[in-house]
Short mmCIF file of C-alpha atoms in Angstrom, two decimals:
data_model
loop_
_atom_site.label_atom_id
_atom_site.label_comp_id
_atom_site.label_asym_id
_atom_site.label_seq_id
_atom_site.Cartn_x
_atom_site.Cartn_y
_atom_site.Cartn_z
CA UNK I 1 -34.88 -4.04 -9.73
CA UNK I 2 -34.18 -6.65 -7.05
CA UNK I 3 -30.84 -7.26 -5.30
CA UNK I 4 -29.69 -9.89 -7.78
CA UNK I 5 -30.50 -7.64 -10.74
CA UNK I 6 -28.62 -4.78 -9.06
CA UNK I 7 -25.57 -7.02 -8.58
CA UNK I 8 -25.70 -7.93 -12.26
CA UNK I 9 -25.97 -4.27 -13.25
CA UNK I 10 -22.96 -3.37 -11.09
CA UNK I 11 -20.93 -6.22 -12.57
CA UNK I 12 -21.86 -5.09 -16.05
CA UNK I 13 -20.93 -1.45 -15.42
CA UNK I 14 -17.87 -1.75 -13.20
CA UNK I 15 -16.40 -5.26 -13.39
CA UNK I 16 -16.89 -6.36 -16.99
CA UNK I 17 -14.70 -3.51 -18.36
CA UNK I 18 -11.78 -4.88 -16.29
CA UNK I 19 -11.88 -8.28 -18.01
CA UNK I 20 -9.86 -7.11 -21.03
CA UNK I 21 -6.07 -7.02 -21.04
CA UNK I 22 -4.63 -4.10 -19.14
CA UNK I 23 -2.81 -1.41 -21.09
CA UNK I 24 -0.25 1.04 -19.76
CA UNK I 25 -2.26 4.04 -20.84
CA UNK I 26 -2.52 6.97 -18.47
CA UNK I 27 -5.14 9.70 -18.23
CA UNK I 28 -4.38 12.88 -16.28
CA UNK I 29 -6.46 15.77 -14.96
CA UNK I 30 -5.05 18.94 -13.43
CA UNK I 31 -7.19 21.58 -11.70
CA UNK I 32 -5.63 25.01 -11.16
CA UNK I 33 -6.75 27.96 -9.05
CA UNK I 34 -7.09 31.18 -11.03
CA UNK I 35 -5.84 34.16 -9.01
CA UNK I 36 -6.35 37.89 -9.58
CA UNK I 37 -2.95 39.43 -8.88
CA UNK I 38 -4.58 42.65 -7.65
CA UNK I 39 -6.12 40.78 -4.69
CA UNK I 40 -9.59 41.18 -6.14
CA UNK I 41 -12.11 38.55 -7.23
CA UNK I 42 -11.31 36.72 -10.44
CA UNK I 43 -12.61 38.76 -13.38
CA UNK I 44 -14.78 36.29 -15.26
CA UNK I 45 -14.54 38.50 -18.35
CA UNK I 46 -10.80 37.81 -18.43
CA UNK I 47 -11.53 34.09 -18.13
CA UNK I 48 -14.07 34.08 -20.96
CA UNK I 49 -11.70 35.95 -23.29
CA UNK I 50 -8.93 33.48 -22.42
CA UNK I 51 -11.21 30.60 -23.35
CA UNK I 52 -11.97 32.12 -26.74
CA UNK I 53 -8.27 32.80 -27.37
CA UNK I 54 -7.32 29.25 -26.37
CA UNK I 55 -9.87 27.69 -28.71
CA UNK I 56 -8.71 29.84 -31.60
CA UNK I 57 -5.09 28.90 -30.90
CA UNK I 58 -5.49 25.14 -30.43
CA UNK I 59 -8.62 24.41 -32.42
CA UNK I 60 -10.56 22.58 -29.72
CA UNK I 61 -13.89 21.86 -31.39
CA UNK I 62 -16.42 20.16 -29.13
CA UNK I 63 -17.81 22.96 -27.01
CA UNK I 64 -20.25 23.20 -24.10
CA UNK I 65 -21.79 26.53 -23.15
CA UNK I 66 -23.39 27.67 -19.92
CA UNK I 67 -26.84 29.21 -19.66
CA UNK I 68 -25.38 32.62 -20.48
CA UNK I 69 -23.67 31.40 -23.64
CA UNK I 70 -20.11 31.26 -22.28
CA UNK I 71 -17.92 28.26 -23.11
CA UNK I 72 -17.08 26.23 -20.00
CA UNK I 73 -15.78 23.08 -21.68
CA UNK I 74 -13.84 22.48 -24.90
CA UNK I 75 -12.42 19.25 -26.29
CA UNK I 76 -9.85 18.39 -28.94
CA UNK I 77 -11.41 15.52 -30.87
CA UNK I 78 -8.02 14.32 -32.10
CA UNK I 79 -6.14 14.02 -28.82
CA UNK I 80 -9.02 13.84 -26.36
CA UNK I 81 -7.50 16.76 -24.43
CA UNK I 82 -9.88 19.14 -22.72
CA UNK I 83 -10.00 22.64 -21.27
CA UNK I 84 -12.81 23.23 -18.80
CA UNK I 85 -13.84 25.09 -15.68
CA UNK I 86 -14.46 22.82 -12.72
CA UNK I 87 -17.56 23.93 -10.80
CA UNK I 88 -16.73 27.63 -11.22
CA UNK I 89 -14.77 30.05 -13.37
CA UNK I 90 -12.24 30.32 -10.54
CA UNK I 91 -10.78 26.91 -11.44
CA UNK I 92 -9.27 25.95 -14.79
CA UNK I 93 -8.90 22.26 -15.58
CA UNK I 94 -6.73 20.54 -18.17
CA UNK I 95 -7.67 16.94 -18.92
CA UNK I 96 -5.72 14.74 -21.28
CA UNK I 97 -6.57 11.97 -23.67
CA UNK I 98 -4.90 8.72 -22.69
CA UNK I 99 -1.33 7.96 -23.74
CA UNK I 100 1.12 5.25 -22.74
CA UNK I 101 4.02 7.69 -22.50
CA UNK I 102 3.45 10.44 -19.93
CA UNK I 103 6.19 12.41 -21.65
CA UNK I 104 3.75 13.12 -24.48
CA UNK I 105 1.19 14.41 -21.99
CA UNK I 106 3.86 16.57 -20.37
CA UNK I 107 4.74 18.15 -23.72
CA UNK I 108 1.13 19.02 -24.44
CA UNK I 109 0.60 20.30 -20.91
CA UNK I 110 3.57 22.65 -21.20
CA UNK I 111 2.25 24.02 -24.46
CA UNK I 112 -1.24 24.67 -23.10
CA UNK I 113 -0.08 25.98 -19.72
CA UNK I 114 2.41 28.43 -21.21
CA UNK I 115 -0.24 29.88 -23.48
CA UNK I 116 -2.83 30.21 -20.71
CA UNK I 117 -0.40 31.65 -18.18
CA UNK I 118 0.91 34.25 -20.63
CA UNK I 119 -2.64 35.24 -21.54
CA UNK I 120 -3.76 35.55 -17.93
CA UNK I 121 -0.71 37.43 -16.73
CA UNK I 122 -1.17 40.06 -19.43
CA UNK I 123 -4.49 40.69 -17.70
CA UNK I 124 -3.13 40.66 -14.12
CA UNK I 125 -4.30 37.11 -13.37
CA UNK I 126 -2.33 33.91 -12.93
CA UNK I 127 -2.63 30.17 -12.43
CA UNK I 128 -0.90 28.52 -9.50
CA UNK I 129 -0.27 24.94 -8.39
CA UNK I 130 -2.15 24.70 -5.10
CA UNK I 131 -4.92 22.48 -3.76
CA UNK I 132 -6.84 25.46 -2.38
CA UNK I 133 -7.41 28.71 -4.22
CA UNK I 134 -5.43 31.14 -2.05
CA UNK I 135 -8.05 33.84 -2.74
CA UNK I 136 -11.06 31.69 -1.90
CA UNK I 137 -12.24 34.31 0.62
CA UNK I 138 -12.04 37.05 -2.02
CA UNK I 139 -13.48 35.33 -5.07
CA UNK I 140 -17.08 35.00 -6.19
CA UNK I 141 -17.59 31.34 -5.34
CA UNK I 142 -20.59 30.85 -7.57
CA UNK I 143 -21.17 27.86 -9.87
CA UNK I 144 -20.90 27.76 -13.62
CA UNK I 145 -24.45 28.48 -14.78
CA UNK I 146 -25.38 24.98 -15.94
CA UNK I 147 -27.75 22.20 -14.94
CA UNK I 148 -25.04 20.03 -13.41
CA UNK I 149 -23.23 22.62 -11.30
CA UNK I 150 -26.45 24.32 -10.18
CA UNK I 151 -27.73 20.94 -9.04
CA UNK I 152 -24.52 20.10 -7.22
CA UNK I 153 -24.41 23.30 -5.16
CA UNK I 154 -28.12 23.07 -4.38
CA UNK I 155 -27.62 19.52 -3.16
CA UNK I 156 -24.58 20.26 -1.00
CA UNK I 157 -26.22 23.39 0.44
CA UNK I 158 -29.10 21.33 1.82
CA UNK I 159 -26.90 19.84 4.57
CA UNK I 160 -28.54 21.87 7.43
CA UNK I 161 -31.70 19.81 7.02
CA UNK I 162 -29.74 16.70 8.11
CA UNK I 163 -28.93 18.07 11.58
CA UNK I 164 -25.87 16.56 13.25
CA UNK I 165 -25.83 13.17 11.49
CA UNK I 166 -22.17 13.82 10.65
CA UNK I 167 -19.88 16.75 11.64
CA UNK I 168 -20.77 18.92 8.64
CA UNK I 169 -18.50 21.81 7.73
CA UNK I 170 -20.06 25.03 6.48
CA UNK I 171 -18.49 25.32 3.04
CA UNK I 172 -20.90 23.61 0.63
CA UNK I 173 -19.23 25.56 -2.19
CA UNK I 174 -15.85 23.92 -1.51
CA UNK I 175 -15.75 22.52 -5.03
CA UNK I 176 -15.28 26.05 -6.31
CA UNK I 177 -11.95 26.51 -4.59
CA UNK I 178 -10.56 23.00 -4.00
CA UNK I 179 -8.25 21.69 -6.73
CA UNK I 180 -6.94 18.17 -7.40
CA UNK I 181 -4.40 16.31 -9.48
CA UNK I 182 -5.96 13.04 -10.67
CA UNK I 183 -4.77 10.04 -12.65
CA UNK I 184 -6.63 7.12 -14.19
CA UNK I 185 -5.04 3.83 -15.22
CA UNK I 186 -6.32 0.53 -16.57
CA UNK I 187 -6.74 -2.31 -14.12
CA UNK I 188 -7.52 -5.97 -14.82
CA UNK I 189 -10.04 -7.97 -12.83
CA UNK I 190 -7.36 -10.30 -11.40
CA UNK I 191 -5.48 -7.33 -9.89
CA UNK I 192 -8.49 -5.29 -8.79
CA UNK I 193 -8.62 -6.50 -5.18
CA UNK I 194 -4.89 -6.05 -4.65
CA UNK I 195 -4.93 -2.60 -6.26
CA UNK I 196 -7.66 -1.25 -3.99
CA UNK I 197 -6.23 -2.86 -0.83
CA UNK I 198 -2.63 -1.82 -1.40
CA UNK I 199 -3.24 1.74 -2.56
CA UNK I 200 -5.57 2.22 0.39
CA UNK I 201 -2.64 1.34 2.68
CA UNK I 202 -0.48 3.81 0.75
CA UNK I 203 -2.77 6.79 1.43
CA UNK I 204 -1.14 7.93 4.70
CA UNK I 205 2.28 8.04 3.02
CA UNK I 206 0.93 9.93 0.01
CA UNK I 207 -0.23 12.80 2.17
CA UNK I 208 3.28 13.17 3.62
CA UNK I 209 4.60 13.61 0.08
CA UNK I 210 1.78 15.39 -1.72
CA UNK I 211 -0.36 17.42 0.71
CA UNK I 212 -0.86 20.91 -0.73
CA UNK I 213 -4.06 22.40 0.69
CA UNK I 214 -3.35 23.87 4.14
CA UNK I 215 -6.39 24.96 6.12
CA UNK I 216 -7.26 26.46 9.49
CA UNK I 217 -6.44 29.60 11.44
CA UNK I 218 -2.87 28.37 11.99
CA UNK I 219 -2.84 25.92 9.06
CA UNK I 220 -3.43 22.99 11.38
CA UNK I 221 -4.43 20.74 8.45
CA UNK I 222 -2.11 20.23 5.49
CA UNK I 223 -4.51 18.38 3.17
CA UNK I 224 -7.96 19.89 3.61
CA UNK I 225 -9.60 18.18 0.63
CA UNK I 226 -10.19 15.04 2.74
CA UNK I 227 -12.40 16.89 5.20
CA UNK I 228 -14.21 18.89 2.56
CA UNK I 229 -15.59 15.75 0.93
CA UNK I 230 -15.95 13.61 4.04
CA UNK I 231 -17.87 16.17 6.08
CA UNK I 232 -20.08 17.47 3.30
CA UNK I 233 -23.35 15.91 2.24
CA UNK I 234 -21.28 13.63 -0.03
CA UNK I 235 -20.07 11.99 3.18
CA UNK I 236 -23.48 11.38 4.75
CA UNK I 237 -22.90 7.80 3.63
CA UNK I 238 -19.27 7.18 4.54
CA UNK I 239 -19.01 4.50 1.85
CA UNK I 240 -19.19 7.21 -0.82
CA UNK I 241 -16.06 9.02 0.36
CA UNK I 242 -12.58 8.67 1.77
CA UNK I 243 -10.64 5.41 2.31
CA UNK I 244 -11.85 1.81 2.17
CA UNK I 245 -11.45 0.90 5.83
CA UNK I 246 -11.55 -2.81 5.12
CA UNK I 247 -9.53 -5.38 3.21
CA UNK I 248 -11.35 -6.79 0.20
CA UNK I 249 -11.10 -10.56 -0.22
CA UNK I 250 -12.84 -10.86 -3.58
CA UNK I 251 -14.43 -8.99 -6.45
CA UNK I 252 -17.81 -9.99 -5.02
CA UNK I 253 -16.99 -7.95 -1.91
CA UNK I 254 -16.19 -4.92 -4.09
CA UNK I 255 -19.57 -5.29 -5.78
CA UNK I 256 -21.25 -5.54 -2.36
CA UNK I 257 -19.44 -2.35 -1.28
CA UNK I 258 -20.69 -0.49 -4.34
CA UNK I 259 -24.21 -1.67 -3.52
CA UNK I 260 -23.89 0.01 -0.13
CA UNK I 261 -23.13 3.42 -1.68
CA UNK I 262 -25.74 6.16 -2.03
CA UNK I 263 -27.12 7.97 -5.06
CA UNK I 264 -28.43 11.55 -4.88
CA UNK I 265 -29.31 12.67 -8.41
CA UNK I 266 -30.59 11.46 -11.77
CA UNK I 267 -31.58 13.12 -15.02
CA UNK I 268 -34.97 13.17 -16.66
CA UNK I 269 -35.70 15.03 -19.92
CA UNK I 270 -32.52 17.08 -19.62
CA UNK I 271 -33.20 18.15 -16.03
CA UNK I 272 -31.29 17.01 -12.96
CA UNK I 273 -33.41 15.78 -10.08
CA UNK I 274 -32.01 16.04 -6.54
CA UNK I 275 -33.15 13.82 -3.69
CA UNK I 276 -31.78 12.80 -0.28
CA UNK I 277 -28.79 10.42 -0.58
CA UNK I 278 -30.29 6.95 -0.82
CA UNK I 279 -28.48 3.59 -0.69
CA UNK I 280 -28.55 1.85 -4.05
CA UNK I 281 -30.36 -1.18 -2.64
CA UNK I 282 -33.12 1.06 -1.24
CA UNK I 283 -33.23 3.25 -4.33
CA UNK I 284 -33.76 0.44 -6.80
CA UNK I 285 -36.19 -1.38 -4.49
CA UNK I 286 -38.50 1.66 -4.42
CA UNK I 287 -41.50 1.94 -6.73
CA UNK I 288 -41.15 5.71 -6.87
CA UNK I 289 -39.18 8.50 -5.23
CA UNK I 290 -39.62 12.22 -4.67
CA UNK I 291 -37.03 14.83 -5.58
CA UNK I 292 -36.78 18.37 -6.86
CA UNK I 293 -35.61 20.06 -10.03
CA UNK I 294 -34.95 23.64 -11.14
CA UNK I 295 -37.55 24.89 -13.62
CA UNK I 296 -35.59 27.98 -14.62
CA UNK I 297 -36.88 30.13 -11.78
CA UNK I 298 -37.38 27.99 -8.71
CA UNK I 299 -37.23 24.39 -7.45
CA UNK I 300 -40.21 22.15 -8.01
CA UNK I 301 -41.11 18.85 -6.38
CA UNK I 302 -41.34 15.85 -8.68
CA UNK I 303 -42.13 12.16 -8.34
CA UNK I 304 -40.19 9.73 -10.53
CA UNK I 305 -39.53 6.02 -10.98
CA UNK I 306 -36.06 4.45 -10.70
CA UNK I 307 -34.58 3.01 -13.88
CA UNK I 308 -31.70 0.56 -14.37
CA UNK I 309 -29.74 3.22 -16.27
CA UNK I 310 -29.79 5.46 -13.16
CA UNK I 311 -26.73 3.54 -11.98
CA UNK I 312 -24.82 5.85 -14.34
CA UNK I 313 -25.50 8.70 -11.90
CA UNK I 314 -23.81 7.06 -8.93
CA UNK I 315 -21.12 9.47 -7.72
CA UNK I 316 -18.29 7.89 -5.77
CA UNK I 317 -15.69 10.09 -4.10
CA UNK I 318 -13.42 7.31 -2.88
CA UNK I 319 -9.68 7.94 -2.89
CA UNK I 320 -9.34 4.88 -5.14
CA UNK I 321 -12.35 4.95 -7.41
CA UNK I 322 -13.28 2.08 -9.72
CA UNK I 323 -14.80 3.61 -12.87
CA UNK I 324 -17.01 2.30 -15.66
CA UNK I 325 -14.02 2.58 -18.04
CA UNK I 326 -12.18 -0.35 -16.47
CA UNK I 327 -9.83 2.06 -14.72
CA UNK I 328 -9.02 3.06 -11.19
CA UNK I 329 -9.00 6.80 -10.66
CA UNK I 330 -6.73 8.05 -7.89
CA UNK I 331 -8.32 11.21 -6.56
CA UNK I 332 -6.88 11.99 -3.12
CA UNK I 333 -4.02 14.22 -4.31
CA UNK I 334 -4.04 18.01 -4.11
CA UNK I 335 -2.91 19.97 -7.15
CA UNK I 336 0.88 20.12 -7.15
CA UNK I 337 3.37 22.93 -7.83
CA UNK I 338 3.41 23.35 -11.59
CA UNK I 339 7.12 22.65 -12.08
CA UNK I 340 6.54 19.23 -10.41
CA UNK I 341 3.13 18.57 -11.93
CA UNK I 342 3.92 15.13 -13.36
CA UNK I 343 5.36 13.68 -10.14
CA UNK I 344 2.10 12.39 -8.67
CA UNK I 345 1.02 10.69 -11.88
CA UNK I 346 4.44 9.10 -12.28
CA UNK I 347 4.32 7.83 -8.71
CA UNK I 348 1.00 6.05 -9.28
CA UNK I 349 1.98 4.71 -12.71
CA UNK I 350 5.23 3.29 -11.40
CA UNK I 351 3.61 1.71 -8.36
CA UNK I 352 0.79 0.03 -10.24
CA UNK I 353 3.38 -1.38 -12.64
CA UNK I 354 5.25 -2.80 -9.64
CA UNK I 355 2.17 -3.58 -7.58
CA UNK I 356 3.32 -6.83 -5.95
CA UNK I 357 6.49 -5.23 -4.58
CA UNK I 358 4.47 -2.37 -3.13
CA UNK I 359 2.03 -4.85 -1.57
CA UNK I 360 4.86 -6.81 0.06
CA UNK I 361 6.44 -3.61 1.39
CA UNK I 362 3.24 -2.30 2.99
CA UNK I 363 2.00 -5.69 4.25
CA UNK I 364 5.25 -6.22 6.16
CA UNK I 365 5.59 -2.62 7.36
CA UNK I 366 5.98 -1.82 11.05
CA UNK I 367 7.06 1.81 10.64
CA UNK I 368 3.52 3.21 10.50
CA UNK I 369 1.35 0.08 10.66
CA UNK I 370 0.81 -2.32 13.56
CA UNK I 371 0.74 0.62 15.97
CA UNK I 372 -3.01 0.59 16.58
CA UNK I 373 -4.08 2.76 13.64
CA UNK I 374 -5.87 1.90 10.40
CA UNK I 375 -5.13 3.68 7.07
CA UNK I 376 -7.85 6.29 7.57
CA UNK I 377 -6.64 7.20 11.05
CA UNK I 378 -3.03 7.35 9.87
CA UNK I 379 -3.88 9.63 6.98
CA UNK I 380 -5.72 11.93 9.36
CA UNK I 381 -2.73 12.01 11.72
CA UNK I 382 -0.26 12.67 8.91
CA UNK I 383 -2.43 15.47 7.53
CA UNK I 384 -1.77 17.49 10.67
CA UNK I 385 0.96 20.10 10.84
CA UNK I 386 2.51 18.38 13.86
CA UNK I 387 3.60 14.78 13.25
CA UNK I 388 2.78 12.58 16.29
CA UNK I 389 5.78 11.62 18.44
CA UNK I 390 4.93 7.92 18.32
CA UNK I 391 6.38 7.77 14.79
CA UNK I 392 10.10 7.89 14.05
CA UNK I 393 10.75 10.52 11.39
CA UNK I 394 13.88 8.83 10.03
CA UNK I 395 12.08 5.51 9.71
CA UNK I 396 9.15 7.14 7.91
CA UNK I 397 11.58 8.88 5.57
CA UNK I 398 13.23 5.55 4.85
CA UNK I 399 9.87 3.93 4.12
CA UNK I 400 8.95 6.75 1.73
CA UNK I 401 12.26 6.39 -0.10
CA UNK I 402 11.66 2.64 -0.43
CA UNK I 403 8.24 3.35 -1.97
CA UNK I 404 9.81 5.80 -4.41
CA UNK I 405 12.40 3.21 -5.43
CA UNK I 406 9.60 0.70 -6.05
CA UNK I 407 7.86 3.30 -8.22
CA UNK I 408 11.07 4.12 -10.08
CA UNK I 409 11.64 0.45 -10.85
CA UNK I 410 8.10 0.23 -12.18
CA UNK I 411 8.59 3.26 -14.39
CA UNK I 412 11.76 1.75 -15.83
CA UNK I 413 9.74 -1.34 -16.72
CA UNK I 414 7.28 0.87 -18.58
CA UNK I 415 10.22 1.95 -20.70
CA UNK I 416 9.37 5.57 -21.48
CA UNK I 417 11.94 7.37 -19.32
CA UNK I 418 9.20 8.61 -17.00
CA UNK I 419 11.31 8.03 -13.89
CA UNK I 420 12.65 11.56 -14.35
CA UNK I 421 9.28 12.88 -13.18
CA UNK I 422 9.80 11.27 -9.76
CA UNK I 423 12.90 13.26 -8.88
CA UNK I 424 11.14 16.11 -7.01
CA UNK I 425 9.67 13.57 -4.58
CA UNK I 426 13.02 12.35 -3.24
CA UNK I 427 13.90 15.52 -1.30
CA UNK I 428 10.31 15.66 -0.07
CA UNK I 429 10.68 12.11 1.27
CA UNK I 430 14.06 12.79 2.84
CA UNK I 431 12.84 15.92 4.66
CA UNK I 432 9.16 14.90 5.14
CA UNK I 433 8.42 18.18 3.41
CA UNK I 434 5.24 18.20 1.35
CA UNK I 435 4.41 21.39 -0.58
CA UNK I 436 1.87 22.28 2.12
CA UNK I 437 4.42 21.88 4.91
CA UNK I 438 6.94 23.91 2.92
CA UNK I 439 4.39 26.67 2.43
CA UNK I 440 3.17 26.71 6.03
CA UNK I 441 6.71 26.78 7.41
CA UNK I 442 7.52 29.77 5.20
CA UNK I 443 4.32 31.63 6.02
CA UNK I 444 4.46 31.13 9.79
CA UNK I 445 8.14 32.11 9.94
CA UNK I 446 7.33 35.18 7.79
CA UNK I 447 10.15 34.24 5.42
CA UNK I 448 7.72 34.34 2.48
CA UNK I 449 4.29 35.71 1.71
CA UNK I 450 1.34 33.98 0.07
CA UNK I 451 2.05 36.04 -3.06
CA UNK I 452 5.55 34.54 -3.10
CA UNK I 453 4.10 31.02 -3.04
CA UNK I 454 1.45 31.84 -5.65
CA UNK I 455 4.25 32.83 -8.01
CA UNK I 456 6.62 30.00 -7.02
CA UNK I 457 4.03 27.22 -7.23
CA UNK I 458 2.70 28.60 -10.51
CA UNK I 459 6.07 28.66 -12.27
CA UNK I 460 6.48 26.06 -15.00
#
């Protein structure tokens, strides 16, 4: 496939779905750490019994089983809601079929969460609303026994063979203890450029409100998920991860950016094949490539030919990710405290509904911008426990409150009463107190223990 054919394939997969009229539908995904309350590794037997009980209670029908016969994914064909285990049985994920009214998703979430939490707590386990499993050092951080998750860990664990090309961290299994809160929303082609540009500029402010994955000996970093992706093998090609550190001028430039991303796996005859991350232009220009697959006992080398359909295996980990569904998925947010679980989704839904106002606010901003830093650098600075002195805290608080008011106005336009979900973010904006900062302040002052926060952040 030549460059022109690749451009056409990218347009077909990513741009054409945005040509239809945008709806106000919202899709949500919540990933929760599972915690053994006896400070022991998660008992996978407890998890498997929970899964069986959940399916009996709610009638989820479409099931996927791991190599040992355990269910790791279940779907309700009527609603599109799913229960699954993300990467490992230490993380439970709820995903929701799309709805226009987030209130309907909230009702279903409360029903599912209450059942799961009651079931787990009877067996001395619990869910909590954190972006890092607080027992990650205790748990068995092993993947769900399946083709996909085995492939993923094998791929990420190969980073030592790449030397010092990027500052790799040493946690290739980070996906087994890092948890996110993600939202997808429809986007039309004529608003695609503005959506990616404006929400990229919003990223530094989001971390001040939503960071919830402290990391480091003294919790120096408040949102660790950025570094986990960026400095893993996923980030060998920086265009696959993190923020867009450029301003798009056209849809053609977005297509060109996608062309510059790398692909690292495909499937052949039901088997995943791993290979070194390869830019799409180089991948599709090759006559054949060499990779490896798991034959049930060990990894075998294999030669294969690229196919047009392999574009389906491109994995982007951008903070604002254009999908093949004609949606943008916002994936930079840590899982949130359970009682405030809908706040992040409401923020994004309100802002995309009021996109032009948000664009005007951020384009004219001098509180954080026009001080020598781009969005990526600002997000990195704001992810630190100590806010740099060059920024005025009161002015930042005022800017955050303005953004929340823009979101609230957008939610009112949607007309479903969803603005109530934003309320927990106002005190966070006023005090510059994200859940991570709240937790770290309490832990370092010894006012609360991690067990206190596990319970508090897990309370519905």
